[in-house]
Amino acid sequence: MKPEILTICAFGPYKKKISLDFSVLDSQPFFLIHGATGAGKTSIFDAICYALYGEAATEARTPRMLRNREAGPADDTYVDMIFRVREEKWHIRRSPEYQRKAKRGEGLVRQKPEVLLERLEDGKVTESWTKDGEVHARIVRLLGFECKQFRQVVLLPQGEFRRFLMADTSARKEIMKVLFNTEIYQKLEEKLKAKAAEIGKAYDVIAEKQKIYLAEAGAKDETEFQALLAVQEKQAEGLAEKTKALQFIKEDCEKKRDAAREVMTKFQQAETAAAEVQKWEKTVPEDEVLRGTLDKADRAAGLLDFAGQLRNVEQDVRKRGHELENLKQQGQKLAAEHAAAEKLFEKVQAGKEAHAAEKEALVVLRGLLTVARELETAQKDAAMKQARSEALQKESLAGKEKLAEVEKLLQAGQKQAETLRTQALTLASLQLAHKNLLDEQEKFAVLARNERTFKEAKAAHEQAEKAAQEVGEKWQTARAELDHLRELAKEARAVLLAENLKEGEPCPVCGSTHHPRLAQAVTEVVTDAMLEEKEKSVGKLEKSYQSAAAKVQEKAALLAAAKAKAEEVKKQLGDKSQQELGEELRKNGQELQAAEQAGSEHAALMKKIAELQEKQSDLQAEAEQTEKAAAAGAAEAAAARALVEDKKAQLAGRELPAEPKELERQWQQRETAWQDEEKKAVGAEKNYHELDTRYHAAQSAWLTKREELLRSQEQAKTLQDNFAKRLTQAGFDGQPAYAEALQGSWREEKYREQVRQELLAHEQALHTARTNLAKSQAAIENLEKPDLAAAESAANAAQQAWQGALRESSAAETVLASWQKRAVALQKLREKSGELTDAYARITSLSELASGKTGSKVSFQTYVLHSLLGDVMEMANQRLLIMSRGQYELHAGERLRANQQGGLDMEIFDNYSGYPRPLATLSGGESFLASLALALGLADVVQACAGGVRLDTMFIDEGFGTLDSETLDVALKALFELQKSGRLIGIISHVEELRSRIPARLEVTKTKSGGSTAHFELGTAES
């Protein structure tokens, strides 16, 4: 990850917006972040870490603490960063929770935390995420780090970058697992273990199936199973042979039975044919009688059409006679009605002139009635419009009075609202002041906690110093005793040499042949066991002292941190006392309550004013509308009066009733009488013409109908004579005999045909029966009647015997098939069991080896991490030896050397003393160099292994102030070498000496207003 543009607004000490373009460092990727203490150098790291993870660069600061203290409610707080990960460009923007000015209305509202992550291609957004969880997951996948690992490897804030060096095995292991993506080895261990368990389970399933198959067969093992299978096969073979023999017997009995059935069938057919002949011979007499009846019915049916014609003609004669009589009666009635209508028609014709004159008079009277009605309507309309005009004028005057009253109330309300608004405007500033006072009150609580922490840390530090001093004194005493024992041992060895030295012979130590002063015998004897025991005791005490010293340093660091926090809070509080703060809070609360009440009253009053303004507008519009309506009403009233005068002029000079209603009654009475006369005249004329037409038509119809009746009578006489002749020809004495032949169903052709077919069927059946009888008797002429019951019984017995044997054989075959199927299944299970046994042995061996249960007793993942940590220490030592001038190297701890499962312990080896010692015994400057070397070595190995993480950027916060000038040169030289790999390396420090050594700088300065600003300076280093 490389930042390109970082924009900060109202964040940390940066009140105003600043934008830092890191692309200017492409040619000088090693740069210094420089500034005075408290200027805001670490806040640059906070901004980068917060943009990516939503957390500060150190765990001590929460996101809510990152907003600029001087930022007002209208100032937005956010961090915006464009950065690259490999070849991809990304944009992220994040803002914390804070109180901001409301966008609508007044007062403050809570601004929720927001985040936006975008993928950029050619300056355009291709994907975006806004949910915090999604953004966090995407950042972790991009960078390969959680926030905690990011602080330890990429962003190394004050005190944080020593954690990887001083971390315990489990913490260091978790960091390396993420950096080197070694979880794949752990997954391999788990998969091997799961596979072994899976194979074992499959083997158990097969064994259980084998037991089930053998138990079903009633066998203890497969040998017994094979023996039982052979018994089943022999039994099935014997039953099959028995079934075959019984089948031959069965087939012979069935042949004999079938032959007996065939002969018996022929005898039965002969008996049946004889019975059939007797049956049809009994029907012959009845059929002869039926044939005679059928013949009569057929002859009578031949005359049915002629009889029907005669019947139709006779019915027509009767019908025409009735119709002629009816026409005669209708003609007589029409003759009387025609005479009366003719008289009335002549009377109407005589009064036509008088009726027309009355119609003309009614038209004139109707016109006068219309004018009289219009006059009456115009008078009423004129009176109504005059009254309405007067009412509208009164309404207009009342509306103007209401409008004036509302305008007076509105002016008074606006004046009062302006007073309340001025008082309520102080609410926002009072709320902000109240929040600041609460923050200060919280700081007093924080100060109290910090002071308690400081006291506890001081007590713990003094206790640790005391314990270290006691252990140190014991260690020094033990060392003196060890030195004394070593001197005694040396003197004892000298005495032994002196005893064997002779003058003139060379000394084995110095080579001299002259021995003027020989060693004297010692008073105390020192053995090697005593020396070894004492050395072990000194070593243990030395380790105890080193541990105690490290604990002292740890407690000292905690003490310094607690003191710094307490002093920082005191500095922020200044000289103000908690009592003064409480008084300010009380006064602020009263003022805030008053402002809030004024705001509430102002809001209510403004609502009332809005209602008055709305009412004023309504009244204004209503007054204008009423005034217009009054003017229009006056004009309408004048027009109505003019119309009344015009109608009066039209009726002048006529003698008419005073009231239009009386005139209308007279006209209605005369109009009704005229309409009645008109209806009578029209009806009389119409009735006369209709009756005249009907009368002449009736006369013509009577004459026509009389001629038709005569023709029908003649036709009926002719048909009656012809029918009598035909009856005689058909053999009937008269119509009664003819009718008797067609009684009941005999008249129907369908019935007669049915009888005819039945007679024919009887003849054919009798002929067929006699023919069949002759054939059957010929077929049994030379045969004897068999004993069919005995043949059937023998065949059934043979069938049952064969079926019983077949069932037994089939059952035996079914049982044998199941045994054979079970035998095949057992064979397959044996083969599968052998395969699983081989696979289980291989997989189990691999799983135990990978999980560290066999071999070197180290798991696969731990072995890889051991190797990687060795590589990291090797790369780190290349720089640490240079930076420590050959004194220090990082070595594996005791557990790591022993290849134990414990893991990744480290210790420092001092080349000057020749002994290793714990990392906690390093001084501040020494631990800084070791941490820096380890971090740089870690970056080298991570990138070399390409484990999915690329460390393109590294920031180092402070620590250089603990180095002397010569060591500082060595450390900077190592960092200058590191930038050649293309990494962006930034160090943060207030040490002025670094300005003269690092040409590219990000200068952070305080402004006069109390905030901070930052900008890049490039060029040559300062002299």
XYZ file of C-alpha atoms in Angstrom, residues 4-573:
570
model
C -0.872 9.167 -2.983
C -3.042 12.010 -1.674
C -4.081 12.432 1.987
C -6.673 15.099 2.854
C -7.466 15.979 6.503
C -10.163 18.354 7.778
C -10.978 19.263 11.417
C -9.003 16.196 12.483
C -6.623 16.128 15.442
C -4.753 19.454 15.641
C -5.611 20.256 11.998
C -8.639 22.549 12.187
C -8.490 23.644 8.572
C -8.385 21.394 5.548
C -4.901 20.268 4.423
C -3.983 18.059 1.476
C -0.685 16.145 1.250
C 0.456 14.848 -2.146
C 2.763 11.874 -1.439
C 3.468 11.431 -5.168
C 6.096 14.219 -4.849
C 8.185 11.638 -2.950
C 8.509 9.297 -5.940
C 12.135 10.390 -6.483
C 12.935 10.665 -2.729
C 10.914 7.934 -0.988
C 12.837 8.323 2.316
C 11.468 11.357 4.151
C 11.245 12.929 7.582
C 8.071 14.049 9.325
C 9.422 16.869 11.442
C 7.912 19.292 13.905
C 7.853 20.459 17.474
C 6.417 18.312 20.227
C 2.614 18.492 20.120
C 2.516 19.967 16.613
C 0.624 16.986 15.193
C 3.195 14.663 13.625
C 1.615 11.518 15.046
C -1.786 12.745 13.858
C -0.594 12.129 10.270
C -0.278 8.442 11.242
C -3.634 8.633 13.030
C -5.234 9.928 9.821
C -3.799 7.109 7.654
C -4.729 4.406 10.174
C -8.192 5.929 10.757
C -8.923 6.198 7.021
C -8.111 2.506 6.499
C -9.423 0.908 9.717
C -11.475 3.527 11.588
C -8.985 3.437 14.511
C -6.137 5.674 15.685
C -2.451 4.763 15.388
C -2.411 3.827 19.079
C -5.022 2.005 21.110
C -5.000 4.800 23.713
C -6.906 7.156 21.375
C -10.499 6.446 20.372
C -12.108 7.713 17.130
C -14.261 10.197 19.082
C -11.075 11.835 20.415
C -9.797 12.563 16.869
C -12.087 15.527 16.051
C -10.402 18.924 16.347
C -11.326 20.554 19.659
C -11.658 24.001 18.108
C -13.901 22.847 15.255
C -17.284 24.549 15.195
C -20.684 22.940 14.556
C -20.494 23.940 10.880
C -17.048 22.333 10.336
C -16.997 18.859 8.753
C -14.521 16.324 10.146
C -13.154 13.692 7.756
C -10.064 11.946 6.365
C -9.860 11.361 2.608
C -7.086 9.259 1.038
C -6.217 8.026 -2.458
C -3.782 5.104 -2.333
C -2.382 2.295 -4.461
C -2.227 -1.434 -3.727
C 0.052 -3.007 -6.319
C -1.327 -1.660 -9.650
C -4.837 -0.818 -8.386
C -5.877 2.669 -7.293
C -8.369 3.106 -4.429
C -10.144 5.997 -2.720
C -11.415 5.985 0.879
C -13.184 8.662 2.912
C -14.143 8.297 6.575
C -15.649 10.613 9.205
C -16.157 9.967 12.972
C -19.157 10.644 15.173
C -19.518 14.283 16.284
C -22.067 17.033 16.960
C -22.756 19.244 13.937
C -25.128 22.055 13.033
C -28.587 20.921 11.955
C -29.240 21.268 8.226
C -32.859 22.192 8.940
C -33.758 24.506 11.740
C -31.406 25.395 14.566
C -29.436 23.489 17.210
C -27.008 20.547 17.017
C -27.557 17.004 15.777
C -25.454 13.838 15.946
C -23.391 13.148 12.820
C -23.151 9.383 12.458
C -19.824 7.742 11.498
C -19.568 7.359 7.709
C -17.198 5.537 5.361
C -16.863 5.241 1.560
C -14.428 2.942 -0.284
C -14.101 3.126 -4.090
C -12.088 1.263 -6.702
C -10.796 3.659 -9.401
C -9.966 2.937 -13.037
C -8.897 5.822 -15.295
C -10.268 8.264 -12.744
C -13.731 6.635 -12.734
C -15.406 4.688 -9.933
C -15.986 1.047 -10.907
C -17.067 -0.347 -7.500
C -17.979 1.186 -4.147
C -18.767 0.073 -0.565
C -20.401 2.128 2.226
C -21.071 -0.380 5.017
C -18.372 -0.415 7.704
C -18.180 -4.220 7.848
C -17.807 -4.553 4.066
C -15.147 -1.823 3.932
C -13.177 -3.416 6.801
C -13.236 -6.848 5.125
C -12.158 -5.361 1.789
C -9.242 -3.411 3.394
C -8.029 -6.518 5.251
C -8.101 -8.513 1.996
C -6.274 -5.734 0.130
C -3.522 -5.086 2.676
C -3.335 -8.506 4.330
C -3.464 -6.993 7.852
C -5.880 -6.346 10.644
C -5.358 -2.963 12.323
C -3.248 -4.445 15.124
C -0.818 -6.111 12.688
C -0.765 -2.946 10.537
C 0.459 -0.968 13.562
C 3.173 -3.518 14.294
C 4.526 -3.981 10.761
C 3.643 -0.977 8.565
C 2.611 1.860 10.851
C 4.933 1.848 13.870
C 3.662 4.491 16.339
C 5.334 5.490 19.582
C 5.790 2.417 21.760
C 3.949 0.140 19.313
C 6.868 -1.021 17.124
C 8.610 -2.707 20.081
C 5.626 -5.042 20.534
C 6.642 -7.502 17.816
C 10.117 -7.662 19.342
C 8.794 -8.108 22.899
C 5.669 -10.105 21.951
C 5.180 -13.541 23.474
C 5.166 -16.675 21.335
C 1.413 -16.773 20.696
C 1.159 -13.090 19.692
C 4.242 -13.307 17.456
C 2.844 -16.489 15.897
C -0.481 -14.811 15.056
C 1.316 -11.890 13.369
C 3.502 -14.196 11.289
C 0.560 -16.403 10.320
C -1.159 -13.352 8.774
C 2.009 -11.989 7.166
C 3.116 -15.251 5.570
C -0.318 -16.780 4.962
C 0.713 -20.029 6.695
C -2.856 -20.968 7.521
C -2.752 -23.206 4.445
C -0.363 -25.518 6.342
C -2.692 -25.641 9.321
C -5.586 -26.399 6.971
C -3.477 -29.199 5.463
C -2.953 -30.648 8.968
C -6.694 -30.450 9.623
C -7.558 -32.024 6.261
C -5.124 -34.902 6.831
C -6.594 -35.508 10.274
C -10.142 -35.318 8.911
C -9.232 -37.672 6.053
C -7.745 -40.221 8.461
C -10.889 -40.041 10.594
C -13.034 -40.393 7.469
C -11.129 -43.517 6.334
C -11.304 -44.997 9.834
C -15.025 -44.389 9.941
C -15.451 -45.960 6.480
C -13.424 -49.012 7.650
C -15.667 -49.350 10.725
C -18.753 -49.146 8.513
C -17.404 -51.964 6.275
C -16.574 -54.134 9.296
C -20.069 -53.563 10.675
C -21.591 -54.525 7.308
C -19.520 -57.743 7.274
C -20.823 -58.621 10.748
C -24.396 -57.941 9.627
C -24.060 -60.168 6.521
C -22.571 -63.047 8.562
C -25.193 -62.618 11.312
C -27.987 -62.755 8.725
C -26.511 -66.047 7.436
C -26.090 -67.452 10.966
C -22.323 -67.889 10.415
C -19.555 -67.056 12.869
C -17.003 -66.335 10.145
C -16.587 -66.518 6.380
C -15.397 -70.190 6.456
C -18.607 -71.298 8.080
C -20.491 -69.052 5.654
C -18.933 -70.869 2.654
C -19.899 -74.280 4.130
C -23.504 -73.179 4.660
C -23.580 -71.782 1.110
C -22.547 -75.215 -0.284
C -25.432 -76.873 1.665
C -27.880 -74.390 0.174
C -26.624 -75.060 -3.372
C -26.992 -78.905 -2.955
C -30.482 -78.588 -1.494
C -31.628 -76.316 -4.355
C -30.262 -78.797 -6.957
C -32.210 -81.799 -5.455
C -35.492 -79.867 -5.346
C -35.070 -78.808 -9.002
C -34.730 -82.470 -10.154
C -37.830 -83.545 -8.165
C -39.865 -80.688 -9.719
C -38.831 -81.770 -13.233
C -40.030 -85.427 -12.685
C -43.407 -84.282 -11.306
C -43.821 -81.989 -14.298
C -43.665 -85.004 -16.688
C -46.419 -86.808 -14.698
C -48.559 -83.667 -14.669
C -48.337 -83.176 -18.444
C -49.420 -86.880 -19.114
C -52.497 -86.549 -16.834
C -53.467 -83.276 -18.503
C -53.357 -84.918 -21.971
C -55.779 -87.708 -20.815
C -58.075 -85.167 -19.170
C -58.180 -82.980 -22.313
C -59.132 -86.029 -24.501
C -62.018 -86.955 -22.132
C -63.193 -83.322 -22.153
C -63.293 -83.331 -25.982
C -65.479 -86.522 -26.201
C -67.799 -85.349 -23.405
C -68.264 -82.054 -25.267
C -69.567 -83.919 -28.363
C -72.186 -85.858 -26.277
C -73.278 -82.616 -24.642
C -73.640 -80.917 -28.056
C -75.942 -83.745 -29.314
C -78.203 -83.424 -26.242
C -78.357 -79.657 -26.630
C -79.304 -79.913 -30.374
C -82.215 -82.331 -29.598
C -83.609 -79.974 -26.948
C -83.368 -77.044 -29.383
C -85.415 -78.867 -32.080
C -88.205 -79.671 -29.587
C -88.283 -76.054 -28.468
C -88.854 -74.569 -31.990
C -91.381 -77.221 -33.143
C -93.730 -76.128 -30.291
C -94.007 -72.571 -31.823
C -95.285 -73.666 -35.296
C -99.198 -73.536 -34.584
C -98.979 -70.116 -32.972
C -96.914 -68.787 -35.868
C -99.608 -69.846 -38.413
C -102.344 -67.841 -36.582
C -100.038 -64.850 -36.357
C -99.368 -64.991 -40.117
C -103.152 -64.691 -40.885
C -103.525 -61.636 -38.635
C -100.451 -60.066 -40.221
C -101.944 -60.551 -43.732
C -105.181 -58.675 -42.794
C -103.184 -55.869 -41.229
C -101.005 -55.551 -44.355
C -104.146 -55.329 -46.647
C -105.774 -52.740 -44.404
C -102.548 -50.724 -44.175
C -102.585 -50.442 -47.982
C -105.774 -48.265 -47.698
C -104.461 -45.956 -44.979
C -103.378 -43.165 -47.370
C -106.760 -43.020 -49.163
C -108.629 -43.054 -45.836
C -106.445 -40.200 -44.651
C -107.310 -38.089 -47.720
C -111.044 -38.672 -47.135
C -110.770 -37.733 -43.481
C -108.912 -34.495 -44.321
C -111.534 -33.418 -46.904
C -114.430 -34.058 -44.503
C -112.676 -31.985 -41.800
C -112.147 -29.133 -44.336
C -115.892 -29.077 -45.196
C -116.822 -28.740 -41.539
C -114.238 -26.020 -40.999
C -115.382 -23.916 -43.976
C -119.020 -24.131 -42.853
C -118.125 -22.679 -39.427
C -116.033 -19.898 -41.002
C -118.892 -18.874 -43.350
C -121.293 -18.583 -40.409
C -118.815 -16.402 -38.496
C -118.354 -14.052 -41.480
C -122.125 -13.633 -41.746
C -122.424 -12.535 -38.062
C -119.446 -10.127 -38.375
C -120.982 -8.480 -41.474
C -124.245 -7.749 -39.688
C -122.422 -6.097 -36.751
C -120.215 -3.962 -39.063
C -123.258 -2.738 -41.005
C -124.771 -1.235 -37.795
C -121.445 0.405 -36.694
C -120.893 1.859 -40.201
C -124.293 3.651 -40.197
C -123.649 5.310 -36.747
C -120.100 6.451 -37.733
C -121.414 8.012 -40.955
C -123.874 10.230 -38.999
C -121.158 11.444 -36.556
C -118.757 12.229 -39.421
C -121.351 14.466 -41.135
C -121.879 16.417 -37.850
C -118.105 17.103 -37.407
C -117.787 18.411 -40.954
C -120.497 20.986 -40.247
C -118.565 22.613 -37.184
C -115.063 22.963 -38.730
C -115.064 26.769 -39.313
C -116.016 27.665 -35.703
C -113.304 25.295 -34.377
C -110.557 27.014 -36.466
C -111.545 30.503 -35.228
C -111.256 29.358 -31.610
C -107.702 28.104 -32.299
C -106.574 31.561 -33.559
C -107.980 33.250 -30.426
C -106.109 30.806 -28.187
C -102.756 31.612 -29.882
C -103.172 35.365 -29.138
C -104.155 34.637 -25.532
C -101.053 32.378 -25.133
C -98.719 35.197 -26.190
C -100.238 37.631 -23.674
C -99.904 34.980 -20.928
C -96.152 34.604 -21.740
C -95.552 38.363 -21.425
C -97.479 38.477 -18.108
C -95.359 35.631 -16.708
C -92.099 37.330 -17.810
C -93.251 40.533 -16.108
C -93.930 38.717 -12.838
C -90.528 36.941 -12.982
C -88.682 40.169 -13.795
C -90.311 41.955 -10.810
C -89.263 39.160 -8.403
C -85.723 39.029 -9.863
C -85.320 42.804 -9.572
C -86.386 42.733 -5.899
C -84.027 39.821 -5.110
C -81.023 41.423 -6.853
C -81.626 44.723 -5.079
C -81.629 42.945 -1.672
C -78.519 40.944 -2.577
C -76.676 44.136 -3.642
C -77.415 45.793 -0.316
C -76.262 42.642 1.629
C -72.960 42.484 -0.329
C -72.200 46.125 0.483
C -72.690 45.428 4.216
C -70.497 42.254 3.997
C -67.700 44.212 2.252
C -67.658 46.812 5.039
C -67.508 44.092 7.774
C -64.602 42.294 5.975
C -62.529 45.496 5.879
C -62.996 45.926 9.651
C -61.817 42.309 10.338
C -58.764 42.820 8.080
C -57.710 45.912 10.001
C -57.994 44.032 13.341
C -55.831 41.101 12.095
C -53.136 43.482 10.730
C -52.919 45.120 14.156
C -52.439 41.715 15.908
C -49.815 40.696 13.303
C -47.674 43.792 13.898
C -47.668 43.173 17.668
C -46.716 39.472 17.236
C -43.821 40.236 14.850
C -42.368 42.706 17.308
C -42.499 40.131 20.156
C -41.044 37.381 17.889
C -38.014 39.504 17.027
C -37.268 39.911 20.753
C -37.520 36.120 21.376
C -35.422 35.315 18.257
C -32.572 37.481 19.487
C -32.612 35.624 22.815
C -32.842 32.150 21.175
C -29.904 32.816 18.803
C -27.535 32.292 21.740
C -28.687 28.625 22.072
C -26.108 27.116 19.672
C -23.160 28.902 21.300
C -24.471 27.997 24.775
C -24.856 24.314 23.742
C -21.315 24.273 22.385
C -20.034 25.920 25.556
C -21.987 23.380 27.633
C -20.431 20.503 25.689
C -16.930 21.975 26.175
C -17.550 22.376 29.912
C -18.733 18.732 30.132
C -15.569 17.676 28.295
C -13.493 19.599 30.846
C -15.455 17.983 33.669
C -14.680 14.551 32.150
C -11.015 15.555 32.049
C -11.049 16.116 35.845
C -12.330 12.531 36.197
C -9.643 11.336 33.773
C -7.044 13.285 35.772
C -8.168 11.575 38.970
C -7.889 8.162 37.329
C -4.495 9.041 35.854
C -3.205 10.196 39.256
C -4.370 6.920 40.815
C -2.683 5.031 37.985
C 0.486 7.092 38.514
C 0.547 6.317 42.232
C -0.003 2.612 41.565
C 2.699 2.616 38.845
C 5.104 4.471 41.153
C 4.536 1.954 43.948
C 4.978 -0.936 41.526
C 8.172 0.659 40.141
C 9.650 1.191 43.625
C 8.749 -2.393 44.551
C 10.353 -3.684 41.324
C 13.510 -1.578 41.975
C 13.726 -2.908 45.493
C 13.327 -6.511 44.288
C 15.912 -5.934 41.526
C 18.349 -4.396 44.015
C 17.990 -7.381 46.379
C 18.506 -9.877 43.548
C 21.417 -7.777 42.213
C 23.154 -7.776 45.573
C 22.722 -11.560 45.825
C 24.059 -11.940 42.282
C 27.133 -9.739 42.985
C 27.810 -11.632 46.208
C 27.533 -14.961 44.370
C 29.855 -13.661 41.620
C 32.459 -12.613 44.195
C 32.237 -16.029 45.834
C 32.618 -17.670 42.376
C 35.695 -15.497 41.613
C 37.170 -16.466 44.973
C 36.607 -20.188 44.274
C 38.157 -19.799 40.823
C 41.267 -18.152 42.383
C 41.539 -20.962 44.907
C 41.237 -23.530 42.116
C 43.927 -21.683 40.116
C 46.246 -21.652 43.147
C 45.634 -25.379 43.704
C 46.620 -26.117 40.086
C 49.764 -23.969 40.547
C 50.717 -25.933 43.674
C 50.366 -29.202 41.737
C 52.650 -27.865 39.001
C 55.161 -26.566 41.570
C 55.432 -29.953 43.190
C 56.735 -31.498 39.940
C 58.957 -28.537 38.823
C 62.721 -28.879 39.004
C 65.330 -26.196 38.550
C 66.556 -26.132 34.930
C 63.448 -27.823 33.494
C 60.978 -25.683 31.460
C 57.663 -24.641 33.084
C 54.648 -26.089 31.149
C 52.854 -22.760 31.563
C 55.458 -20.022 30.861
C 58.421 -22.137 29.549
C 60.934 -20.617 31.992
C 63.730 -22.956 33.318
C 64.302 -20.814 36.425
C 61.734 -21.053 39.254
C 62.692 -18.598 41.964
C 59.333 -18.605 43.794
C 57.183 -21.732 43.830
C 53.502 -21.736 44.811
C 52.688 -22.590 48.426
C 50.071 -25.147 49.456
C 46.505 -23.742 49.876
C 44.468 -24.084 53.007
C 41.066 -24.682 51.298
C 40.362 -27.428 48.725
C 38.086 -26.515 45.706
C 36.665 -29.306 43.531
C 35.261 -29.093 39.999
C 31.836 -30.071 41.327
C 31.934 -27.127 43.725
C 32.847 -24.757 40.881
C 30.103 -26.167 38.601
C 27.486 -25.888 41.338
C 28.532 -22.288 42.088
C 28.483 -21.329 38.384
C 24.942 -22.707 38.044
C 23.898 -20.710 41.108
C 25.454 -17.531 39.658
C 23.762 -18.167 36.308
C 20.364 -18.560 37.933
C 20.870 -15.384 39.968
C 22.014 -13.541 36.818
C 18.842 -14.580 34.989
C 16.760 -13.566 38.005
C 18.494 -10.201 38.046
C 18.006 -9.707 34.313
C 14.323 -10.578 34.664
C 13.969 -8.182 37.599
C 15.824 -5.461 35.665
C 13.509 -5.949 32.688
C 10.547 -5.701 35.028
C 11.984 -2.456 36.440
C 12.255 -1.068 32.915
C 8.695 -2.170 32.168
C 7.377 -0.533 35.346
C 9.439 2.578 34.598
C 7.842 2.799 31.162
C 4.389 2.423 32.698
C 5.262 5.055 35.315
C 6.497 7.497 32.668
C 3.397 6.917 30.551
C 1.069 7.472 33.547
C 2.965 10.622 34.502
C 2.864 11.947 30.931
C -0.893 11.314 30.695
C -1.537 13.081 34.018
C 0.636 16.072 33.040
C -1.026 16.258 29.639
C -4.492 16.423 31.225
C -3.271 19.030 33.772
C -1.830 21.077 30.920
C -5.161 20.924 29.094
C -7.080 21.976 32.235
